[in-house]
Structures are given as structure tokens and as C-alpha cells.
XYZ file of C-alpha atoms in Angstrom:
738
model
C 83.580 82.182 94.571
C 81.700 85.338 95.451
C 82.642 85.854 99.076
C 84.815 88.771 100.065
C 84.433 90.761 96.857
C 83.554 94.416 97.319
C 80.192 95.750 96.286
C 79.892 98.073 93.278
C 80.899 101.658 93.910
C 82.308 100.907 97.374
C 84.709 103.559 98.632
C 88.304 102.479 99.085
C 91.721 104.046 99.433
C 93.680 100.986 98.281
C 93.212 98.514 95.476
C 94.824 95.682 93.549
C 95.230 95.998 89.824
C 93.520 93.650 87.395
C 94.723 91.717 85.490
C 97.194 90.102 87.892
C 100.235 88.105 86.876
C 98.976 84.601 86.169
C 101.334 81.780 87.051
C 98.877 78.885 87.380
C 101.102 76.403 85.557
C 100.413 72.681 86.030
C 102.808 70.555 88.083
C 104.534 73.428 89.910
C 105.735 72.801 93.460
C 104.538 76.045 94.973
C 105.348 79.723 94.480
C 108.358 81.507 95.998
C 109.325 85.168 95.937
C 112.954 86.255 95.602
C 112.742 89.786 96.994
C 116.391 90.591 96.219
C 115.912 90.130 92.458
C 112.122 90.630 92.432
C 111.540 87.214 90.886
C 108.394 85.160 91.316
C 109.677 81.582 91.209
C 107.626 78.480 90.361
C 109.705 75.259 90.454
C 108.642 72.067 88.702
C 110.182 68.606 88.964
C 113.228 69.441 86.825
C 113.043 73.164 86.066
C 112.674 76.540 87.736
C 110.248 78.966 86.104
C 110.489 82.609 87.097
C 108.987 85.978 86.201
C 110.640 89.352 86.684
C 108.234 91.540 88.655
C 108.336 95.064 87.233
C 106.305 98.140 88.119
C 103.215 96.456 86.672
C 102.392 92.785 87.087
C 101.629 92.002 83.460
C 101.440 88.399 82.377
C 104.096 87.007 80.091
C 105.982 83.795 79.421
C 108.344 82.843 82.250
C 112.074 82.273 82.000
C 113.337 78.851 83.016
C 116.433 77.085 84.327
C 117.057 73.329 84.580
C 117.612 71.888 88.069
C 118.042 68.496 89.665
C 114.995 66.692 90.930
C 114.246 66.757 94.628
C 112.284 68.593 97.319
C 112.345 72.402 97.337
C 111.767 74.503 100.461
C 112.959 77.857 99.083
C 114.714 79.325 96.038
C 116.899 82.436 95.784
C 119.027 83.723 92.904
C 122.388 85.332 93.611
C 122.473 89.109 93.359
C 124.401 88.919 90.069
C 121.940 86.206 88.956
C 124.779 83.852 88.015
C 123.894 81.223 90.616
C 120.803 79.722 92.216
C 120.447 78.615 95.819
C 117.862 75.920 96.582
C 117.070 74.756 100.092
C 116.421 71.050 99.715
C 115.693 70.196 103.331
C 116.205 71.425 106.872
C 119.786 70.131 106.620
C 120.925 70.964 103.068
C 121.155 73.952 100.719
C 122.214 73.323 97.117
C 123.991 75.952 95.009
C 124.036 75.711 91.229
C 126.145 77.652 88.715
C 123.734 78.786 85.991
C 126.473 79.025 83.342
C 128.113 75.628 83.835
C 125.273 73.729 85.457
C 127.621 72.444 88.166
C 126.484 72.384 91.766
C 127.675 72.144 95.345
C 125.921 71.776 98.685
C 126.136 73.063 102.220
C 124.942 70.563 104.810
C 124.652 70.443 108.564
C 124.462 67.512 110.958
C 120.912 66.254 111.183
C 121.229 65.309 114.848
C 122.500 68.652 116.124
C 121.374 71.491 113.881
C 118.615 72.669 111.565
C 118.832 75.054 108.626
C 116.085 77.655 108.909
C 116.870 79.403 105.625
C 119.446 81.360 103.636
C 119.860 84.551 101.611
C 122.378 86.227 99.308
C 123.975 89.495 100.383
C 126.013 92.376 98.976
C 128.111 92.462 102.145
C 131.813 92.880 101.193
C 132.962 89.949 103.368
C 130.550 87.237 102.200
C 128.113 86.267 99.447
C 125.571 84.062 101.159
C 124.372 83.609 104.740
C 122.831 80.412 106.053
C 120.632 80.700 109.144
C 120.688 77.730 111.503
C 119.156 77.125 114.890
C 122.665 77.412 116.353
C 123.650 80.612 114.563
C 124.850 81.963 111.229
C 127.329 80.725 108.631
C 128.842 83.476 106.486
C 130.032 81.960 103.210
C 131.805 83.059 100.052
C 130.597 81.417 96.843
C 133.441 80.684 94.402
C 131.939 79.895 90.980
C 135.314 79.099 89.364
C 135.957 76.181 91.693
C 132.245 75.629 92.317
C 132.774 75.667 96.065
C 131.675 77.417 99.245
C 134.218 78.850 101.657
C 133.281 79.512 105.271
C 134.300 83.016 106.342
C 132.812 83.186 109.822
C 130.309 81.496 112.092
C 128.239 83.522 114.520
C 126.901 81.530 117.449
C 123.417 82.408 118.655
C 120.246 80.429 119.203
C 117.313 80.967 116.852
C 113.832 79.491 116.666
C 112.857 81.360 113.523
C 114.130 84.312 111.533
C 112.895 87.244 109.474
C 114.806 88.941 106.652
C 114.035 91.427 103.879
C 116.500 92.427 101.202
C 115.041 95.935 101.114
C 116.174 96.581 104.698
C 119.150 94.147 104.636
C 118.004 93.391 108.196
C 118.019 89.915 109.752
C 116.086 89.249 112.976
C 116.621 86.014 114.922
C 113.916 85.077 117.437
C 114.692 83.027 120.531
C 113.441 82.411 124.058
C 110.458 80.548 125.472
C 108.009 82.986 123.856
C 110.245 83.863 120.883
C 110.256 87.477 122.059
C 114.036 87.842 122.460
C 115.690 89.109 119.289
C 119.193 89.348 117.918
C 119.580 91.543 114.857
C 122.174 91.966 112.110
C 122.269 94.185 109.075
C 124.312 92.830 106.166
C 124.769 95.593 103.600
C 127.362 96.916 101.173
C 128.656 99.073 104.011
C 129.496 96.063 106.166
C 127.912 94.220 109.081
C 126.064 95.991 111.875
C 125.083 94.002 114.954
C 122.125 95.417 116.826
C 121.765 95.164 120.593
C 119.526 92.375 121.786
C 115.988 93.462 122.552
C 112.689 92.015 123.678
C 109.290 92.562 122.126
C 106.254 93.285 124.282
C 103.647 90.552 124.736
C 100.490 90.846 126.840
C 99.608 88.102 129.308
C 96.456 86.096 128.794
C 93.772 85.791 131.469
C 94.864 82.242 132.276
C 98.394 83.575 132.754
C 99.553 81.482 129.829
C 102.591 82.690 127.968
C 101.734 83.052 124.280
C 104.456 82.306 121.750
C 105.269 84.934 119.143
C 105.047 83.507 115.618
C 107.082 84.615 112.614
C 103.841 85.511 110.819
C 103.153 88.129 113.507
C 106.349 90.145 112.885
C 106.837 92.354 109.836
C 109.798 94.448 108.661
C 108.929 97.484 106.539
C 111.005 100.303 105.095
C 109.384 103.720 104.656
C 111.101 107.067 104.030
C 114.429 105.255 104.292
C 113.667 104.227 107.889
C 113.435 100.625 109.033
C 110.472 99.686 111.206
C 109.271 96.430 112.700
C 105.588 95.817 113.405
C 104.738 93.089 115.913
C 101.229 91.780 116.457
C 100.222 91.215 120.075
C 97.270 88.860 119.646
C 96.292 88.928 123.317
C 96.420 92.694 123.636
C 94.962 93.194 120.123
C 97.639 95.759 119.331
C 100.365 96.249 116.756
C 103.607 97.413 118.362
C 105.832 99.636 116.236
C 109.630 99.544 116.654
C 112.336 101.575 114.952
C 115.935 100.446 114.567
C 119.049 102.420 115.431
C 122.642 101.266 115.504
C 122.756 101.111 119.291
C 119.095 100.711 120.229
C 115.731 99.387 119.153
C 112.989 101.776 120.219
C 109.309 101.021 120.577
C 107.764 104.160 119.120
C 104.055 103.513 119.366
C 101.156 101.114 119.213
C 98.555 100.771 116.483
C 95.110 99.278 117.088
C 94.018 96.084 115.351
C 90.512 94.793 114.807
C 91.309 91.293 113.622
C 93.144 88.297 115.036
C 94.919 87.979 111.693
C 96.704 90.872 110.054
C 99.153 91.450 107.222
C 101.404 94.420 106.542
C 102.374 96.069 103.258
C 104.254 99.245 102.359
C 103.124 101.202 99.302
C 104.710 104.525 98.391
C 105.992 104.980 101.963
C 102.524 104.321 103.391
C 102.112 101.421 105.816
C 99.057 99.302 105.034
C 97.713 97.147 107.851
C 95.321 94.546 106.445
C 92.696 93.400 108.941
C 92.159 90.031 107.297
C 89.128 88.836 109.262
C 87.374 92.169 108.821
C 88.551 92.369 105.176
C 89.555 96.021 105.480
C 92.838 97.913 105.254
C 94.043 100.843 107.391
C 96.651 103.304 106.116
C 99.350 104.968 108.237
C 101.830 107.695 107.315
C 104.624 107.749 109.911
C 106.552 110.610 108.284
C 105.778 112.974 111.160
C 105.853 110.201 113.780
C 102.075 110.292 113.924
C 100.428 106.949 114.535
C 96.876 108.019 113.772
C 95.446 106.437 110.598
C 95.111 108.705 107.595
C 91.749 107.182 106.725
C 88.970 105.055 108.121
C 89.169 101.256 107.705
C 87.956 100.561 104.173
C 87.809 97.474 101.949
C 90.384 96.524 99.348
C 89.038 96.750 95.804
C 89.918 95.271 92.428
C 90.475 97.837 89.679
C 90.372 97.159 85.968
C 92.879 99.300 84.058
C 96.004 100.955 85.430
C 95.595 103.896 83.037
C 92.117 104.688 84.361
C 92.465 105.612 88.003
C 88.899 106.956 88.101
C 87.352 103.648 87.153
C 84.882 102.503 89.744
C 85.041 99.084 91.315
C 83.710 96.347 89.090
C 80.511 94.546 90.080
C 81.057 91.485 92.212
C 80.078 89.024 89.487
C 82.536 90.572 87.033
C 85.287 90.545 89.648
C 84.559 86.929 90.436
C 84.686 85.831 86.806
C 87.894 87.767 86.200
C 89.567 86.826 89.451
C 88.078 83.468 90.378
C 88.959 83.858 94.044
C 88.209 85.659 97.287
C 89.800 88.847 98.526
C 91.834 88.056 101.652
C 91.408 84.367 100.895
C 93.210 81.589 102.740
C 95.802 81.288 99.978
C 96.874 84.927 100.103
C 100.506 85.516 101.048
C 101.509 89.161 101.536
C 104.991 89.872 100.193
C 106.964 92.892 101.371
C 106.648 95.556 100.270
C 103.575 95.696 97.999
C 102.738 92.302 96.466
C 100.141 89.642 97.225
C 100.661 86.070 96.068
C 97.500 83.972 95.735
C 99.054 80.515 95.813
C 95.715 78.707 95.483
C 94.865 80.384 92.186
C 98.388 81.025 90.884
C 98.057 84.834 90.831
C 100.261 87.742 91.831
C 98.620 91.067 92.687
C 100.220 94.472 93.144
C 98.864 96.936 95.707
C 98.195 100.580 94.855
C 97.057 103.709 96.665
C 94.026 105.575 95.362
C 95.386 109.083 95.848
C 92.286 110.680 94.392
C 90.030 108.934 96.913
C 92.358 109.837 99.791
C 92.399 113.484 98.702
C 88.602 113.536 98.459
C 88.192 112.125 101.965
C 89.320 115.265 103.813
C 88.651 118.998 103.649
C 91.956 119.854 105.340
C 93.759 121.225 102.276
C 97.199 121.839 103.871
C 97.253 118.367 105.393
C 96.438 116.565 102.151
C 98.889 118.750 100.205
C 101.675 117.759 102.589
C 100.656 114.140 102.123
C 100.667 114.391 98.322
C 104.041 116.134 98.161
C 105.601 113.092 99.853
C 104.276 110.614 97.290
C 106.420 109.128 94.529
C 104.023 106.912 92.605
C 101.725 108.278 89.896
C 103.521 111.612 89.675
C 101.100 113.145 87.178
C 98.178 112.362 89.479
C 99.992 113.965 92.427
C 100.474 117.186 90.469
C 96.940 117.198 89.112
C 95.408 116.681 92.547
C 97.653 119.252 94.240
C 96.824 121.941 91.691
C 93.112 121.115 91.850
C 93.134 121.383 95.650
C 94.760 124.822 95.546
C 92.297 126.006 92.883
C 89.318 124.754 94.876
C 90.621 126.388 98.040
C 90.757 129.745 96.251
C 87.427 129.387 94.443
C 85.698 128.492 97.715
C 87.182 131.685 99.194
C 88.644 129.829 102.131
C 90.399 131.908 104.826
C 93.516 133.659 103.578
C 95.586 132.057 106.336
C 94.643 128.596 105.076
C 95.406 129.520 101.464
C 98.756 130.962 102.560
C 99.660 127.707 104.299
C 98.803 125.760 101.153
C 101.059 128.073 99.131
C 103.880 127.593 101.631
C 103.623 123.818 101.338
C 103.753 123.820 97.535
C 106.614 126.299 97.232
C 108.647 124.882 100.099
C 108.451 121.454 98.467
C 109.612 122.912 95.154
C 112.436 124.877 96.787
C 113.736 121.815 98.628
C 113.533 119.685 95.507
C 115.603 122.194 93.553
C 118.253 122.174 96.277
C 118.328 118.377 96.283
C 118.595 118.165 92.508
C 121.262 120.856 92.357
C 123.216 119.427 95.272
C 123.222 122.792 97.003
C 125.121 123.004 100.241
C 122.230 124.812 101.837
C 119.904 121.839 102.036
C 118.296 121.973 105.419
C 119.158 119.325 107.949
C 116.553 116.916 109.176
C 114.737 117.459 112.418
C 116.887 114.673 113.836
C 119.989 116.829 113.321
C 118.358 120.009 114.563
C 117.134 118.653 117.869
C 119.103 118.650 121.078
C 121.924 116.190 121.441
C 120.148 114.452 124.312
C 116.690 114.212 125.807
C 114.882 112.636 128.704
C 112.608 109.642 128.070
C 108.971 109.861 129.047
C 108.566 108.841 132.660
C 107.353 105.260 133.175
C 107.100 104.673 129.443
C 108.984 102.577 126.944
C 107.910 104.870 124.144
C 110.219 107.584 122.882
C 108.063 109.803 120.720
C 110.777 112.369 120.005
C 112.986 111.927 116.975
C 116.417 111.000 118.336
C 119.477 112.968 117.345
C 122.117 111.658 115.031
C 123.064 111.674 111.405
C 121.169 109.646 108.845
C 123.170 107.104 106.891
C 122.455 107.923 103.270
C 120.787 111.033 101.909
C 119.162 113.589 104.154
C 115.440 113.032 104.463
C 113.691 116.112 105.776
C 111.376 115.024 108.554
C 110.110 118.509 109.190
C 106.692 119.485 108.006
C 106.596 120.019 104.285
C 105.482 123.561 104.861
C 108.462 124.318 107.075
C 107.595 127.998 107.140
C 108.795 128.634 110.665
C 112.149 126.946 110.090
C 112.877 128.712 106.833
C 115.064 131.763 106.875
C 113.029 134.639 105.564
C 114.496 136.145 102.440
C 111.835 138.768 101.886
C 112.920 142.389 101.712
C 111.401 145.248 103.601
C 109.754 146.540 100.445
C 107.730 143.377 100.044
C 106.599 143.414 103.659
C 105.754 147.115 103.479
C 103.769 146.634 100.294
C 101.825 143.730 101.708
C 101.052 145.675 104.859
C 99.856 148.574 102.733
C 97.654 146.282 100.698
C 96.164 144.703 103.803
C 94.550 148.023 104.671
C 92.447 147.774 101.516
C 91.303 144.174 102.023
C 88.401 143.328 104.291
C 90.111 140.655 106.363
C 87.001 139.851 108.331
C 85.191 138.774 105.185
C 88.200 136.901 103.826
C 88.749 134.865 106.986
C 85.187 133.675 107.426
C 85.335 129.937 108.021
C 83.000 127.651 106.150
C 81.300 124.596 107.567
C 83.968 122.418 106.019
C 86.594 124.297 108.013
C 84.859 123.309 111.209
C 84.793 119.717 110.077
C 88.494 119.859 109.283
C 89.336 121.366 112.658
C 87.229 118.781 114.436
C 88.885 116.051 112.408
C 92.326 117.292 113.393
C 91.344 117.433 117.055
C 89.979 113.895 116.944
C 93.090 112.757 115.077
C 95.371 114.259 117.718
C 93.353 112.719 120.523
C 93.387 109.358 118.784
C 97.110 109.588 118.188
C 97.843 110.318 121.827
C 95.608 107.487 122.973
C 97.376 105.045 120.680
C 100.762 105.543 122.318
C 101.392 102.585 124.576
C 102.097 103.345 128.209
C 103.798 100.039 128.951
C 104.438 100.952 132.563
C 106.695 98.813 134.641
C 109.185 98.329 131.804
C 112.591 99.913 131.736
C 112.500 102.977 129.452
C 114.267 102.672 126.131
C 116.042 105.686 124.760
C 118.612 106.389 122.132
C 122.193 107.320 122.849
C 123.623 110.734 122.137
C 125.572 109.546 119.092
C 122.973 107.066 117.879
C 122.373 106.812 114.164
C 119.195 105.500 112.537
C 119.774 102.215 110.764
C 119.812 102.946 107.026
C 117.889 100.723 104.662
C 119.326 99.286 101.490
C 117.025 101.543 99.490
C 117.611 104.785 101.371
C 119.697 106.161 98.523
C 116.625 106.109 96.316
C 114.644 108.538 98.419
C 114.320 112.032 97.060
C 115.001 111.078 93.443
C 111.430 111.759 92.379
C 110.851 114.912 94.378
C 111.677 117.213 91.476
C 109.016 115.517 89.357
C 106.349 115.839 92.057
C 107.159 119.429 93.007
C 105.096 122.189 91.410
C 106.994 125.172 90.043
C 105.822 128.798 90.365
C 105.159 128.852 86.605
C 102.864 125.836 86.927
C 101.065 127.519 89.808
C 100.414 130.599 87.686
C 99.327 128.687 84.588
C 97.272 125.984 86.307
C 95.854 127.933 89.255
C 95.792 131.713 88.934
C 95.069 131.905 85.210
C 92.204 129.415 85.565
C 90.573 131.123 88.553
C 91.056 134.701 87.337
C 87.838 134.926 85.292
C 85.704 133.441 88.067
C 87.231 135.770 90.659
C 86.841 139.033 88.738
C 83.718 139.789 90.741
C 85.844 139.846 93.900
C 89.320 140.997 92.836
C 90.270 142.004 96.393
C 90.302 138.371 97.526
C 92.389 137.200 94.577
C 94.807 140.106 95.080
C 95.242 139.071 98.712
C 95.887 135.483 97.596
C 98.508 136.621 95.082
C 100.191 138.721 97.757
C 100.416 135.654 99.994
C 101.858 133.732 97.058
C 104.484 136.447 96.565
C 105.284 136.317 100.266
C 105.756 132.541 100.064
C 107.965 132.922 96.994
C 110.119 135.443 98.824
C 110.492 133.171 101.852
C 111.443 130.237 99.643
C 113.962 132.344 97.717
C 112.094 131.868 94.424
C 111.246 134.335 91.670
C 107.697 134.959 90.548
C 106.826 134.550 86.854
C 106.289 137.926 85.115
C 102.754 136.914 84.109
C 101.759 136.929 87.768
C 102.742 140.592 88.142
C 100.803 141.411 84.980
C 97.717 139.702 86.401
C 98.025 141.457 89.731
C 98.420 144.847 88.057
C 95.273 144.242 86.003
C 93.329 143.248 89.129
C 94.464 146.375 90.983
C 93.483 148.515 88.012
C 90.019 146.908 87.935
C 89.582 148.120 91.500
C 90.890 151.579 90.532
C 93.840 151.138 92.909
C 96.451 152.900 90.791
C 98.199 154.403 93.812
C 99.063 150.916 95.033
C 100.371 149.993 91.596
C 102.767 152.936 91.810
C 103.773 151.925 95.341
C 104.442 148.314 94.388
C 106.427 149.324 91.300
C 108.570 151.830 93.179
C 109.308 149.335 95.971
C 110.086 146.554 93.460
C 107.311 144.386 94.864
C 106.217 144.096 91.256
C 109.450 142.934 89.652
C 110.290 144.965 86.517
C 109.907 143.093 83.237
C 108.927 143.785 79.655
C 105.567 142.090 80.192
C 104.772 144.266 83.202
C 105.934 147.433 81.444
C 103.679 146.777 78.453
C 100.769 146.086 80.816
C 101.360 149.396 82.607
C 101.448 151.215 79.273
C 98.179 149.556 78.285
C 96.574 150.572 81.587
C 97.873 154.088 80.982
C 94.970 154.716 78.635
C 92.859 155.241 81.754
C 95.635 156.574 84.004
C 98.479 158.613 82.528
C 100.802 158.251 85.518
C 100.591 154.478 85.214
C 101.660 154.744 81.570
C 104.679 156.774 82.628
C 105.609 153.996 85.060
C 105.594 151.545 82.170
C 107.659 153.790 79.884
C 110.219 154.410 82.617
C 110.423 150.670 83.265
C 111.264 150.054 79.600
C 114.116 152.541 79.833
C 115.412 151.079 83.107
C 115.345 147.570 81.640
C 117.271 148.829 78.555
C 114.487 147.662 76.269
C 115.536 150.214 73.668
C 113.220 149.261 70.823
C 110.100 149.244 73.008
C 111.118 152.503 74.703
C 111.593 154.282 71.376
C 108.231 152.957 70.159
C 106.558 154.223 73.357
C 108.084 157.692 72.901
C 106.787 157.790 69.350
C 103.297 156.824 70.520
C 103.415 159.740 72.956
C 104.542 162.126 70.176
C 108.088 162.643 71.451
C 109.698 161.725 68.154
C 112.717 164.025 68.523
C 113.492 162.603 71.955
C 113.014 159.136 70.486
C 115.393 160.055 67.661
C 118.086 161.228 70.066
C 117.645 158.063 72.155
C 117.884 155.876 69.049
C 121.070 157.696 67.996
C 122.615 157.331 71.451
C 121.902 153.601 71.784
C 122.053 152.823 68.033
C 118.533 151.442 67.872
C 118.270 150.248 64.271
C 115.205 148.053 64.727
C 112.663 150.892 64.629
C 111.080 151.574 61.230
C 112.244 154.947 59.808
C 108.775 155.544 58.356
C 107.382 156.058 61.866
C 109.726 159.009 62.461
C 109.267 160.390 58.956
C 105.477 160.318 59.187
C 105.628 162.152 62.506
C 107.917 164.834 61.028
C 105.572 165.329 58.061
C 102.598 165.551 60.413
C 104.372 168.340 62.298
C 104.937 170.111 58.924
C 108.493 170.875 59.993
C 111.013 171.050 57.154
C 114.105 171.092 59.449
C 112.832 168.117 61.414
C 112.098 166.081 58.271
C 115.543 166.883 56.900
C 117.147 165.907 60.211
C 115.297 162.583 60.292
C 116.322 161.729 56.712
C 119.920 162.638 57.456
C 119.899 160.605 60.678
C 118.694 157.354 59.109
C 120.928 157.794 56.072
C 123.880 158.034 58.443
C 122.704 155.282 60.833
C 121.776 152.820 58.083
C 123.598 153.451 54.771
C 121.268 151.094 52.914
C 118.357 153.362 53.824
C 119.129 155.545 50.775
C 118.165 152.674 48.486
C 114.707 152.230 49.993
C 111.411 153.558 48.662
C 110.842 155.435 51.940
C 113.955 157.523 51.355
C 112.925 158.438 47.812
C 109.371 159.251 48.833
C 110.194 161.470 51.796
C 113.086 163.101 49.894
C 110.528 164.148 47.316
C 108.175 165.448 50.042
C 111.046 167.448 51.544
C 111.839 169.068 48.205
C 108.209 170.116 47.816
C 108.131 171.564 51.351
C 111.187 173.683 50.549
């Protein structure tokens, strides 16, 4: 089957990884996905086969459990994996103890009720919840007695339901058009009942009332937030809702180009698959922007996970390896990032091509912010981020743009260190910083502002990653004065010349903003929805996981120096003024973020200033502590002192101030001040300097008293000195001089 496979070399920002998990076993009764345990389940007549889905979908032999024969509508393992629930019909769910093999059933009256489904929960009051057309049954499973105990029944009508374990959110659809929803969240923190709400549906030309299907509603969890995406087939739009404890807010509308869509969530990016068009559109809702981050592009099949640069395979090779069609009829999209091809018995895992996304824009700050929020493929995130900063410098982009890129990198690192260290100074989210109340947009259901309230779970910073304006400046007046002084020597007009790519980036941003504003649904005539003053965003079951990888993604100042400045230094020696200005912006960003610069950076900057014969600025920066004192910097100043004596003195004085006694004594000896060096060594008991250096200097001066004083000093300071050959030799020289 050749249809639907991408052509060789086609550009794409998303792909599925080959080989997939193969589960094409004869005589299976379908494929089911247990999202709570991440099991792919394939029942046969008398057994259940299942695979544990890990980070990679590698094939392997399945595990198996014996079961009784009979029809199977769905299969779910308990959260402790000690029991299996099997829905046998629309009126019966069977529960089986995996250790004893004993079973029990929960049935409902066939003439009055229908079981829509069930799921296991970590709610403290119950273990399993059965969804019926008349409401919910909350049950406790007792494996010792092999029985089910009813805890509570919640009465509400339901035509169909939607549930994901990731969000712990259950939505029950009712009404003539199935647009009225009742919601519950069953989590370890208890039960939260959401207010009833209605989803928006456009009217058809014939004034028919379309019915909302379960396949047109999708629950996704990104950045610890729970969203619901609802396809309006008549209006050809995808409505986006966000859940709070006391409200459900429609936050925007995304365009669709196909009558059939599917939704996935990969690394906090929402993927909207336009199935008829066989393309996928990516959205990043971190900043509440509903403009796509890329153009609609096809989904590709990649060969090896370890080779992210591998191009798409030719269609014939893909066909022979896959044996199916991309976006085929048998594809079932599983939240968050899996695709089950039931016809061919395959399970695919979706991935983002970060390298392709980064290459698709020239807006360096924007793509850096995007990369710093990613958690998958951490080494690739670092590699791309460092390469983008290097390229920005080598292309001599405007200093303001380079400075913004530096702010993004260092702000991300600073925040990650605070999160890892549990510092009390972690900044609050924009939700906490905004006003306690706000007015909804007139005649609009959309609330684009982030509502106030406290997140349940860890704080997720929804400010821009750069966050320069919101950071408290920690720079001292010396730094600012030094930078201002340096600015007078840099031709800003030449440094801020925009390239053609800058114009493209600016145009792209303008188009993106215009597109974003046009995507927000007006929905006039509806009562505005807004969030209460004390409203709290509904926390997902995985919200505690967010932020755990930030420290691995963040780039430290040392990495910036080693992987950016050191690598660009040779190529920038022809224009040291530009690189000096870049380093000054980097120092400014470090100061704002409360971070220390690596000593090697000061050494590099001093060398660049010396190449431009700007020794006066070196003295200014050293005196104002803009160049932080260190042994490395002091030795560099001494080395530069061969061409400028005052610079050498700065280095020698820095050694003394840093109490680097050995190096200071050695520097005094190099300058011929051996008596001063001797007094300093006596005062601070510097025993690491070789006595021969002092003795040779005394002999060179042809001074008998000085040579005698040096011999006496070292004999007193180090008693073992009298047993050395140096003592005997110079004692003999002294006797001859007398």
C-alpha cells in the first residue's frame, strides 16, 4: 500500500519512529490501550496479552494472563496491577484477581440502564468507577473477599463519556446535541465536581442540529494544565477550553482544514492531525498564543531513534517496512502520543523534530524560548540552543537581539537552579501576579487573560522565558558604569544593522500576531464566561512531574563560555569590538540573573580589549570590579603587561589582594624585587617558592650581605634546607665572595 506515504526528503516537524511495536498476533480480539498503566492489551479467546509501553516502542514478547471466555468490550488493569477489569457487555463488567484467579461481576438491569465504560482511580474513597447512562457508581474493590462494595452513586444522565488517566478528568455528555457536559476529577486529592457547561456548535444551513460525537472531543494535558479541544464540523473550527475548579473557559479557536481530525500531545506541544489532508499542525499554548508554531506539514516515518538527522525514507522502503498507509482508516490516536494501527497490529510513537522546527525560523529569541520549554531529547535541546546563539553572534546580528537571546538562556538556568534547590525566591506565575479580578471581553465568551489563583501542584512559570522585565536587577553601579563607558567605544550603528533575515522574522511575528488575533472566536450573543476571584486551575495527575527536567535542559554560564564564546573567538578576532559588546551584554544578563561569570570569560574579554589597545578600559573594569578578580585574570594581566607595564601592575596587585602568596612572590621575583619578595615570604610563611630563585638573584646582584641574608632566611624557614645541594653550593659561593 503506497498511498499516504511521504515523498523522500519531505520537510516535516513531526514523525513516527520505525520500527513500531508489532502486535499482529493471530486470533486476537482487537487492541485496547490501558492509559493508566501504559499497557497495550490484545485479548484472545482465553488469555490477555499485554505489552508495557516505555519511552520507546520496541518489540518484545508480551506478558499474558488467563481469562474466562466471552466477549470483550474493554480491558483495564488496576493501578496496583493486582486485578483486571473486563467489560463483557453493555450490562456487565467482570473483575478478576490476578493472584487467585477468582472473579466477581458488576451488572446493571438490561431494561433500564447501560454501562458505557469503567476505569480504576487513585481516589481515596473508591477504587473503580463505572459509568452508566443514569450516572456513576463509585466502588471499592476488596480482593480478600473478592467482592465489590458500592460507596456512592451519582445520578446524572450521560450519552457518552470521555476520560484520561493523565488528567484524572471525566466528562459526561448529555442533551439533544450532546453538548451539555458534567465533569468530575477523581484524583488522589479527592473528588472535584466541575460546574456544568455547554460546548459551542455552529448551526448548519438547513438549521439542523448536529450531534457532537465522542470522537470530536479530546482531553489533553500540557504544562500541567488541562485542556479540552472540541471539533465543530459545521463551523470547521476547533474550540479550546480550559478547566478551573469553578468554571470551564473557552480560551480560543483553532482552524481546521479537514472534516476529520485527531489530537495528540507531545512534549507539551498540541498536535492537531488533519486526517483528510494528511498533515499535522503544532501549537504551543504556553503563552496562551493560539497561532501555530509551524505551517501544516506531513507526518513522516523515521528509521532510527539515535539518528535524528536521518532523512525520510523513500516511499517504497517505508511501504515495505510499514505495510500500511499514514493516517489510514485503522489508525486510532491514543492520548497523549501514541497511534494504534489496529488493521496492521502496530503501535507508533509520535516525536517532535526539534532540529527541523529550529531551522524553520530566523527568530532566534523565539525559538530559544521554545527549546527551553522542551523536556524530550535533552541533549538535542542543548546542542540546538548553543548552535543558535553561536550563529547569532557569527552573523553579527543586532546587539539587542543577541542580548535577548542571552537573557533567555540565563533566565532559564537561574530559574532551574532555584527549582532544583527549592529556593524560597522562586518567582510566582503570571496567574499569581495578575490582578485579583478582571473584566471579560465585551460580547465575547473568550477570556484571553490568565485568571488569578494558585496552581495546584508545583509552580509553573507562565511568564516569558526571558522574563527580563520582571526580574529584579541585581547589577551594581560599577557594572552599569563600565558598560556605559564601553558603549562609547563601540559603533552601535554598525552593530545594530538588521539583516534581511531580521526583516523576515519581524514580518513573521507580525503575521503570527495577526493570525492569532483572528483565530480568537467572537461568539457574540453568548453569555460571557469568566473565572471567579478565587478560582484555581484544575491540576492534572501529572502536574507534579513538570519542572523535573529543567535543570538538564538549562545551559550554565560555563557551558556558554566553552561552547559559544571560545568557539567564536577566533572567527571574531577581526572585529573584537562586536564580540566585546556581546560579552558585556552577557555579563549584564548574568548580573540580572544573580549568576557569576566563569573566570575564563574575563580572561577572554581582557585579551580582546588588549588587542584593540584599550588598556585604559581594562584598568577601569578592574578597578570597578566589572572584571571579577581571579588567579586566571591576574595571570592574564601580567602576561599582557609585557606590552603595557601598568596592566602588569594590575595583575600583580590582584594576586596580592586575592592572597595568592606563591604567585605574588614569583611575580615580585620576575620584576627583580627579590628582597621585597623575601620579606613577603617571611611574613606569610610562603614555603612553596624555590630558594634557588632568591639565591640566584642575590648572586646576580653580587651582594654578599644579601646572599648571606637569603641563606639565613631559608635555613630558618625550612630547617631541612641545610641538607640540600643548593645550601652547600651557595654557602661555598658566599665564602668565596667574602
